[in-house]
Amino acid sequence: MNHPVSPSEFAVGQPVRRVEDASLVQGKGHYSDDDNNSAQAHATVLRSTIAHGFIRAIDTQAARAMPGVLAIYTGADLQQYKGQKSPFTFKSVDGTPLRADGAQHFAHEKVRYVGDPLALVVAETEMQARDAAEAIMVDIDALPAVTDARAAVAPGAPQIYADAPHNIALDSADGDEAKIDAAFARAAHVTKMRIRSNRVVVSAMEPRAVLADYDAQNERFVMRMQSQGVYAMRNALATAMGVARDKMHVITNQVGGSFGMKGVVFPEYIGLMHAARALGRPIKWTETRSDSFVSDHQGRDHDIDVSLALDAQGHFLALRFDGYGNIGAYPTPFGPMITALNIHRNAQSVYRTPLIGHRMRSVFTNTPPIGAYRGAGRPEGNYIMERMIETAAREMNIDALELRRRNHIAVAQLPFATSVGTTYDSGDFAGMLEETLQRADWDGFAARKAESEKRGLLRGRGVGQYLEITAPPMNEMAELRFEENGDLTIVTGTLDFGQGHATTFAQVLATKLGAPYERIRLVQGDSDVVTQGGGTGGSKSIMTSGAAILAASDEVIARGRRAASHFLEAAEGDIEFDAGRFVVAGTDRGVELMELARRLRLAERLPEGCPESLDARYILKSLPSAYPNGCHVAEVEIDPQTGVVTIARYTMGGDFGTIVNPMIVAGQAHGGVMQGVGQALLEHCVFDEDGQFLTGSYMDYAMPRAAEAPDFELFWRPTPATTNPLGAKGCGEAGCAGSLPSVMNALVDALAPFGVTHIDMPATPEKIWRIVNGRAAA
């Protein structure tokens, strides 16, 4: 910093610019592909071009003889290692566990999707490895493929696993079935809908890349790679390779996006570690964008029959799900969890619905595996509830806003025990709806609609109110180190892949300790330093790391009082701490925090009981979840000549509790909304009947661009959480939860004159054009 700053300039609540951005916009970031070793060899992966079939032969003889080729490993060479299992202990209704758990690996005996890895080729150069991969002769007896979950459970469908009848990996149920049946029996009205959530490509900006090395002297792997937390990744890799955790070292620098996908062990990582140990060479691998379309986990893909029971006044009695989650060819650690848990739990949203139950099947298909993707069931649950509300309101001739109001959980009812086992601690859901409507100028819509009609355009509006269950309980660490150069280092087990942790965590620490913001540094990406932590995911980082930082700061203050009592020659009980300074009560004698740390570092002798440093370390035990909520209002315009949708206005309100940095929260909201817009209007994974991926590049797969982004009006209406010391609630995934229902509700409203009561995502221009021009049934 080149100018003096006031202590409040970097305090919690201030829109401090991200400290990460200066280096990133100058191209000075350090990503996984930037890691190199002068001795490294290069790897590429040969993948199946057939979606389903038995492997008869993989002939590598000619490829092994090609220039530069060092080794070729197939599934037969890697069978001793373990794929990553699910951390959840789900069981089907018949008591059986999740099928094929941990099965994702290099294909052995059978391929199950286009992109299934067959062989890892290692050569002196990347091009030599690619050339050799093309020379491998693969003989596969093709089998019929199935890519749709409903089709996969139908009689006569191709069987992907011999021990998974009807391709069901998990058949889960939840809720009091008898009570739910009784609620539907006495209902005055039942709304039924089939709601689909389309499959999407994660499409992180940075493809996956790894530099794998093996220290033979210490029998230790060193993995320079992307992750969402080095502690969890180290543990998972060690388990996969069958080695002790201290024999695995994971280093993650900057990560160009993940959205949930990069937090787990992929088959390539196992092959790379095997090769590095076998060859005694560092092995570099960077996937191509074409590979990432089929080798990365994909997101969403659910097909659910939903029923909502209401009384004569429109009060919700019960909500029931009966459907299917397409989890792809292999169960990822989190894929089945989305289907079996997250969707119905988040469908509770901000409403009193007293009974919620589900029967959901996680289904194998011949498609890439489904993993966590921004929200991982939270946006889907909220989308379902909001679509059901709009439909029920139309069927019962009740205003949809009024139907929401009749069913809101009131402030006076908090804390509120929900039907899905959660307890909402804070929020003003009715107030959030009313303020969002006012800011969106809801009452002025008729004039805007008339103006659009003059220009030959259709205009519609939609509301998306939501609540998410965030911050899954898990332990987290914070270590504070006062460095010799005068810096104050935070070590924590979460990991930044775009969230701005270095900025927000420093704001928390600067506010608590009064430490100079510009001297605070963050360490997150070295598993030899990070000794605990669940990583980043589930919108939890500011709650868990923030709480751990606060607790470690309390230890710093306690140690500082003991040290200050020595240097200030006063009783410890007389030492007070305020705004970064220890003072003797009632006097002007004191010492600054950083100066006290320096004195301790330079002291030759210290009395008994005086700490040698102010360094502190704290392990935070699991905190309860937090419940961010909000309301979005979208207005869309449709050009009937082309079917193109434009988002004309967009208003979003959010309750994220204590907001550490409103600028970063706004950025997270923008990004989440646009990912929701992409799913609602553009993105869709399409497979043909043989399981070939037809949208496997940006030539065929439509991503939202700047032209699709509206001007956002944002506001915050916070009610601090009581579940963590900061009072914060997660914000990273909330944009998706609000945008899916608000945009789709607006589209249905705009298309209502054509008899449309529901339209499945994505509402592409072709789909809309066909409806408007009478080429498709409404």
mmCIF file of C-alpha atoms in Angstrom, residues 113-342:
data_model
loop_
_atom_site.group_PDB
_atom_site.id
_atom_site.type_symbol
_atom_site.label_atom_id
_atom_site.label_comp_id
_atom_site.label_asym_id
_atom_site.label_seq_id
_atom_site.Cartn_x
_atom_site.Cartn_y
_atom_site.Cartn_z
ATOM 1 C CA TYR A 113 -19.293 -44.660 -21.901
ATOM 2 C CA VAL A 114 -17.615 -42.735 -24.701
ATOM 3 C CA GLY A 115 -14.566 -41.320 -22.936
ATOM 4 C CA ASP A 116 -13.961 -44.287 -20.619
ATOM 5 C CA PRO A 117 -10.147 -44.335 -20.199
ATOM 6 C CA LEU A 118 -8.462 -47.377 -21.784
ATOM 7 C CA ALA A 119 -4.735 -46.683 -21.663
ATOM 8 C CA LEU A 120 -2.222 -44.187 -20.328
ATOM 9 C CA VAL A 121 0.594 -43.566 -22.811
ATOM 10 C CA VAL A 122 3.844 -42.058 -21.509
ATOM 11 C CA ALA A 123 6.480 -40.647 -23.850
ATOM 12 C CA GLU A 124 9.277 -38.109 -23.935
ATOM 13 C CA THR A 125 7.047 -35.493 -25.544
ATOM 14 C CA GLU A 126 3.340 -34.826 -25.596
ATOM 15 C CA MET A 127 3.109 -35.270 -29.361
ATOM 16 C CA GLN A 128 4.939 -38.613 -29.193
ATOM 17 C CA ALA A 129 2.457 -39.771 -26.574
ATOM 18 C CA ARG A 130 -0.492 -38.680 -28.719
ATOM 19 C CA ASP A 131 0.902 -40.352 -31.833
ATOM 20 C CA ALA A 132 1.410 -43.583 -29.917
ATOM 21 C CA ALA A 133 -2.111 -43.462 -28.497
ATOM 22 C CA GLU A 134 -3.484 -43.302 -32.035
ATOM 23 C CA ALA A 135 -1.449 -46.386 -32.944
ATOM 24 C CA ILE A 136 -3.033 -48.564 -30.237
ATOM 25 C CA MET A 137 -5.441 -51.094 -31.711
ATOM 26 C CA VAL A 138 -8.565 -51.620 -29.611
ATOM 27 C CA ASP A 139 -11.026 -54.444 -30.223
ATOM 28 C CA ILE A 140 -14.378 -53.910 -28.492
ATOM 29 C CA ASP A 141 -17.530 -55.958 -28.991
ATOM 30 C CA ALA A 142 -20.133 -53.222 -28.999
ATOM 31 C CA LEU A 143 -23.292 -53.660 -26.973
ATOM 32 C CA PRO A 144 -26.520 -51.659 -27.099
ATOM 33 C CA ALA A 145 -26.280 -48.427 -25.126
ATOM 34 C CA VAL A 146 -28.745 -46.460 -23.043
ATOM 35 C CA THR A 147 -28.346 -42.793 -22.101
ATOM 36 C CA ASP A 148 -31.705 -41.880 -20.526
ATOM 37 C CA ALA A 149 -32.457 -42.811 -16.908
ATOM 38 C CA ARG A 150 -36.107 -43.773 -17.450
ATOM 39 C CA ALA A 151 -35.173 -45.874 -20.451
ATOM 40 C CA ALA A 152 -32.385 -47.529 -18.488
ATOM 41 C CA VAL A 153 -34.769 -48.969 -15.863
ATOM 42 C CA ALA A 154 -37.302 -50.195 -18.411
ATOM 43 C CA PRO A 155 -37.625 -53.932 -19.102
ATOM 44 C CA GLY A 156 -35.185 -55.090 -21.748
ATOM 45 C CA ALA A 157 -32.803 -52.149 -21.348
ATOM 46 C CA PRO A 158 -29.082 -52.864 -21.826
ATOM 47 C CA GLN A 159 -27.528 -53.952 -18.517
ATOM 48 C CA ILE A 160 -24.439 -51.909 -17.664
ATOM 49 C CA TYR A 161 -23.477 -53.929 -14.567
ATOM 50 C CA ALA A 162 -24.365 -57.571 -14.090
ATOM 51 C CA ASP A 163 -25.060 -57.033 -10.391
ATOM 52 C CA ALA A 164 -27.207 -53.905 -10.803
ATOM 53 C CA PRO A 165 -30.655 -55.103 -11.917
ATOM 54 C CA HIS A 166 -32.528 -52.572 -14.043
ATOM 55 C CA ASN A 167 -29.368 -50.408 -13.890
ATOM 56 C CA ILE A 168 -30.330 -49.080 -10.479
ATOM 57 C CA ALA A 169 -27.310 -48.082 -8.417
ATOM 58 C CA LEU A 170 -29.373 -46.884 -5.471
ATOM 59 C CA ASP A 171 -33.110 -46.984 -4.823
ATOM 60 C CA SER A 172 -33.634 -44.525 -1.991
ATOM 61 C CA ALA A 173 -36.705 -43.416 -0.092
ATOM 62 C CA ASP A 174 -37.368 -40.850 2.593
ATOM 63 C CA GLY A 175 -40.346 -39.441 4.447
ATOM 64 C CA ASP A 176 -43.309 -40.831 6.369
ATOM 65 C CA GLU A 177 -45.135 -42.618 3.577
ATOM 66 C CA ALA A 178 -48.332 -43.261 5.573
ATOM 67 C CA LYS A 179 -48.694 -39.629 6.616
ATOM 68 C CA ILE A 180 -47.957 -38.422 3.114
ATOM 69 C CA ASP A 181 -50.565 -40.779 1.660
ATOM 70 C CA ALA A 182 -53.102 -39.465 4.185
ATOM 71 C CA ALA A 183 -52.270 -35.851 3.295
ATOM 72 C CA PHE A 184 -52.874 -36.523 -0.389
ATOM 73 C CA ALA A 185 -56.099 -38.364 0.412
ATOM 74 C CA ARG A 186 -57.574 -35.356 2.213
ATOM 75 C CA ALA A 187 -56.198 -32.739 -0.208
ATOM 76 C CA ALA A 188 -58.634 -30.412 -1.943
ATOM 77 C CA HIS A 189 -56.275 -30.178 -4.892
ATOM 78 C CA VAL A 190 -53.240 -32.093 -6.144
ATOM 79 C CA THR A 191 -50.850 -30.635 -8.686
ATOM 80 C CA LYS A 192 -48.761 -33.098 -10.677
ATOM 81 C CA MET A 193 -45.859 -32.360 -12.998
ATOM 82 C CA ARG A 194 -42.969 -34.128 -14.653
ATOM 83 C CA ILE A 195 -39.936 -31.906 -14.216
ATOM 84 C CA ARG A 196 -36.593 -32.497 -15.864
ATOM 85 C CA SER A 197 -33.222 -30.988 -15.059
ATOM 86 C CA ASN A 198 -31.016 -31.129 -18.140
ATOM 87 C CA ARG A 199 -27.469 -32.508 -18.117
ATOM 88 C CA VAL A 200 -24.733 -29.880 -18.439
ATOM 89 C CA VAL A 201 -20.984 -29.770 -19.011
ATOM 90 C CA VAL A 202 -18.997 -28.282 -16.118
ATOM 91 C CA SER A 203 -16.724 -26.396 -18.519
ATOM 92 C CA ALA A 204 -14.206 -25.000 -16.037
ATOM 93 C CA MET A 205 -11.978 -22.366 -17.579
ATOM 94 C CA GLU A 206 -8.864 -24.427 -16.799
ATOM 95 C CA PRO A 207 -8.791 -28.058 -17.966
ATOM 96 C CA ARG A 208 -7.432 -30.597 -15.500
ATOM 97 C CA ALA A 209 -3.644 -30.904 -15.373
ATOM 98 C CA VAL A 210 -1.205 -32.806 -13.166
ATOM 99 C CA LEU A 211 2.542 -33.099 -12.632
ATOM 100 C CA ALA A 212 3.016 -36.399 -10.800
ATOM 101 C CA ASP A 213 6.346 -37.279 -9.209
ATOM 102 C CA TYR A 214 7.635 -40.020 -6.934
ATOM 103 C CA ASP A 215 10.442 -39.610 -4.411
ATOM 104 C CA ALA A 216 11.878 -43.132 -4.346
ATOM 105 C CA GLN A 217 14.249 -42.416 -1.469
ATOM 106 C CA ASN A 218 11.377 -41.402 0.819
ATOM 107 C CA GLU A 219 8.772 -43.567 -0.959
ATOM 108 C CA ARG A 220 6.568 -40.519 -1.353
ATOM 109 C CA PHE A 221 4.338 -39.198 -4.099
ATOM 110 C CA VAL A 222 4.298 -35.490 -4.937
ATOM 111 C CA MET A 223 1.228 -34.347 -6.869
ATOM 112 C CA ARG A 224 1.107 -30.817 -8.263
ATOM 113 C CA MET A 225 -2.492 -30.597 -9.338
ATOM 114 C CA GLN A 226 -5.852 -28.915 -9.069
ATOM 115 C CA SER A 227 -8.082 -29.665 -6.121
ATOM 116 C CA GLN A 228 -10.735 -28.105 -3.929
ATOM 117 C CA GLY A 229 -8.696 -28.763 -0.808
ATOM 118 C CA VAL A 230 -5.283 -30.379 -0.491
ATOM 119 C CA TYR A 231 -5.955 -32.164 2.802
ATOM 120 C CA ALA A 232 -8.959 -34.088 1.485
ATOM 121 C CA MET A 233 -7.286 -34.745 -1.865
ATOM 122 C CA ARG A 234 -4.133 -36.048 -0.171
ATOM 123 C CA ASN A 235 -6.187 -38.471 1.903
ATOM 124 C CA ALA A 236 -8.202 -39.693 -1.075
ATOM 125 C CA LEU A 237 -5.122 -40.194 -3.259
ATOM 126 C CA ALA A 238 -3.311 -42.046 -0.484
ATOM 127 C CA THR A 239 -6.279 -44.382 -0.065
ATOM 128 C CA ALA A 240 -6.444 -44.982 -3.814
ATOM 129 C CA MET A 241 -2.752 -45.906 -3.982
ATOM 130 C CA GLY A 242 -2.781 -47.926 -0.774
ATOM 131 C CA VAL A 243 -0.128 -45.835 0.974
ATOM 132 C CA ALA A 244 -0.007 -43.998 4.288
ATOM 133 C CA ARG A 245 -1.184 -40.408 4.183
ATOM 134 C CA ASP A 246 2.261 -39.059 4.990
ATOM 135 C CA LYS A 247 3.494 -40.706 1.786
ATOM 136 C CA MET A 248 1.357 -38.364 -0.297
ATOM 137 C CA HIS A 249 2.089 -34.674 -0.847
ATOM 138 C CA VAL A 250 -0.435 -32.535 -2.757
ATOM 139 C CA ILE A 251 0.341 -29.009 -3.913
ATOM 140 C CA THR A 252 -2.343 -26.815 -5.472
ATOM 141 C CA ASN A 253 -1.673 -23.307 -6.677
ATOM 142 C CA GLN A 254 -4.315 -21.309 -8.474
ATOM 143 C CA VAL A 255 -7.292 -23.144 -9.948
ATOM 144 C CA GLY A 256 -9.195 -21.883 -12.949
ATOM 145 C CA GLY A 257 -12.666 -22.867 -11.821
ATOM 146 C CA SER A 258 -14.065 -26.150 -10.569
ATOM 147 C CA PHE A 259 -17.733 -25.837 -9.503
ATOM 148 C CA GLY A 260 -17.382 -29.122 -7.580
ATOM 149 C CA MET A 261 -15.759 -31.223 -10.299
ATOM 150 C CA LYS A 262 -12.078 -31.021 -9.298
ATOM 151 C CA GLY A 263 -12.546 -32.087 -5.699
ATOM 152 C CA VAL A 264 -12.341 -35.843 -6.292
ATOM 153 C CA VAL A 265 -9.932 -38.513 -7.558
ATOM 154 C CA PHE A 266 -10.149 -39.215 -11.288
ATOM 155 C CA PRO A 267 -8.763 -42.390 -12.908
ATOM 156 C CA GLU A 268 -6.035 -40.422 -14.672
ATOM 157 C CA TYR A 269 -4.485 -39.437 -11.348
ATOM 158 C CA ILE A 270 -4.041 -43.078 -10.354
ATOM 159 C CA GLY A 271 -2.451 -43.929 -13.686
ATOM 160 C CA LEU A 272 -0.076 -40.973 -13.458
ATOM 161 C CA MET A 273 1.097 -41.909 -9.972
ATOM 162 C CA HIS A 274 1.629 -45.505 -11.042
ATOM 163 C CA ALA A 275 3.671 -44.343 -14.027
ATOM 164 C CA ALA A 276 5.762 -41.902 -12.008
ATOM 165 C CA ARG A 277 6.708 -44.613 -9.524
ATOM 166 C CA ALA A 278 7.327 -47.274 -12.170
ATOM 167 C CA LEU A 279 9.420 -45.070 -14.453
ATOM 168 C CA GLY A 280 11.193 -42.973 -11.836
ATOM 169 C CA ARG A 281 10.272 -39.846 -13.802
ATOM 170 C CA PRO A 282 7.943 -36.921 -13.203
ATOM 171 C CA ILE A 283 4.921 -37.301 -15.501
ATOM 172 C CA LYS A 284 3.082 -34.296 -16.938
ATOM 173 C CA TRP A 285 -0.496 -34.549 -18.183
ATOM 174 C CA THR A 286 -2.837 -31.828 -19.377
ATOM 175 C CA GLU A 287 -6.198 -32.768 -20.792
ATOM 176 C CA THR A 288 -7.412 -31.192 -23.991
ATOM 177 C CA ARG A 289 -10.711 -29.357 -24.088
ATOM 178 C CA SER A 290 -12.118 -32.136 -26.259
ATOM 179 C CA ASP A 291 -11.140 -34.666 -23.610
ATOM 180 C CA SER A 292 -12.652 -32.563 -20.844
ATOM 181 C CA PHE A 293 -16.087 -32.734 -22.470
ATOM 182 C CA VAL A 294 -16.160 -36.508 -21.982
ATOM 183 C CA SER A 295 -13.682 -37.116 -19.146
ATOM 184 C CA ASP A 296 -14.767 -34.499 -16.595
ATOM 185 C CA HIS A 297 -17.805 -35.227 -14.495
ATOM 186 C CA GLN A 298 -20.983 -33.626 -15.774
ATOM 187 C CA GLY A 299 -23.845 -32.029 -13.834
ATOM 188 C CA ARG A 300 -27.614 -32.220 -13.120
ATOM 189 C CA ASP A 301 -29.694 -34.728 -15.205
ATOM 190 C CA HIS A 302 -32.838 -35.603 -13.233
ATOM 191 C CA ASP A 303 -36.296 -36.685 -14.371
ATOM 192 C CA ILE A 304 -38.887 -36.506 -11.601
ATOM 193 C CA ASP A 305 -42.638 -36.873 -11.247
ATOM 194 C CA VAL A 306 -43.625 -34.359 -8.574
ATOM 195 C CA SER A 307 -46.920 -34.092 -6.699
ATOM 196 C CA LEU A 308 -48.039 -31.266 -4.409
ATOM 197 C CA ALA A 309 -51.085 -31.641 -2.158
ATOM 198 C CA LEU A 310 -52.951 -28.477 -1.075
ATOM 199 C CA ASP A 311 -56.026 -27.733 0.990
ATOM 200 C CA ALA A 312 -58.913 -25.596 -0.302
ATOM 201 C CA GLN A 313 -57.187 -22.367 0.770
ATOM 202 C CA GLY A 314 -53.946 -23.325 -0.993
ATOM 203 C CA HIS A 315 -51.944 -24.334 2.068
ATOM 204 C CA PHE A 316 -49.346 -26.961 1.264
ATOM 205 C CA LEU A 317 -50.042 -30.347 2.849
ATOM 206 C CA ALA A 318 -47.363 -32.570 1.339
ATOM 207 C CA LEU A 319 -44.807 -32.746 -1.468
ATOM 208 C CA ARG A 320 -43.774 -36.030 -3.062
ATOM 209 C CA PHE A 321 -41.040 -36.973 -5.538
ATOM 210 C CA ASP A 322 -40.938 -40.141 -7.619
ATOM 211 C CA GLY A 323 -38.129 -40.083 -10.114
ATOM 212 C CA TYR A 324 -34.737 -40.840 -11.491
ATOM 213 C CA GLY A 325 -31.270 -39.391 -11.332
ATOM 214 C CA ASN A 326 -28.984 -40.257 -14.221
ATOM 215 C CA ILE A 327 -25.602 -40.770 -12.523
ATOM 216 C CA GLY A 328 -23.793 -41.932 -15.658
ATOM 217 C CA ALA A 329 -21.600 -44.988 -16.055
ATOM 218 C CA TYR A 330 -19.982 -44.886 -12.602
ATOM 219 C CA PRO A 331 -21.054 -43.498 -9.231
ATOM 220 C CA THR A 332 -18.871 -40.550 -8.263
ATOM 221 C CA PRO A 333 -18.420 -39.711 -4.575
ATOM 222 C CA PHE A 334 -21.229 -37.123 -4.708
ATOM 223 C CA GLY A 335 -23.383 -38.058 -7.708
ATOM 224 C CA PRO A 336 -25.851 -40.375 -5.905
ATOM 225 C CA MET A 337 -26.039 -37.959 -2.950
ATOM 226 C CA ILE A 338 -27.608 -35.330 -5.180
ATOM 227 C CA THR A 339 -30.419 -37.672 -6.184
ATOM 228 C CA ALA A 340 -30.884 -39.376 -2.824
ATOM 229 C CA LEU A 341 -30.613 -36.377 -0.513
ATOM 230 C CA ASN A 342 -30.053 -32.853 -1.741
#
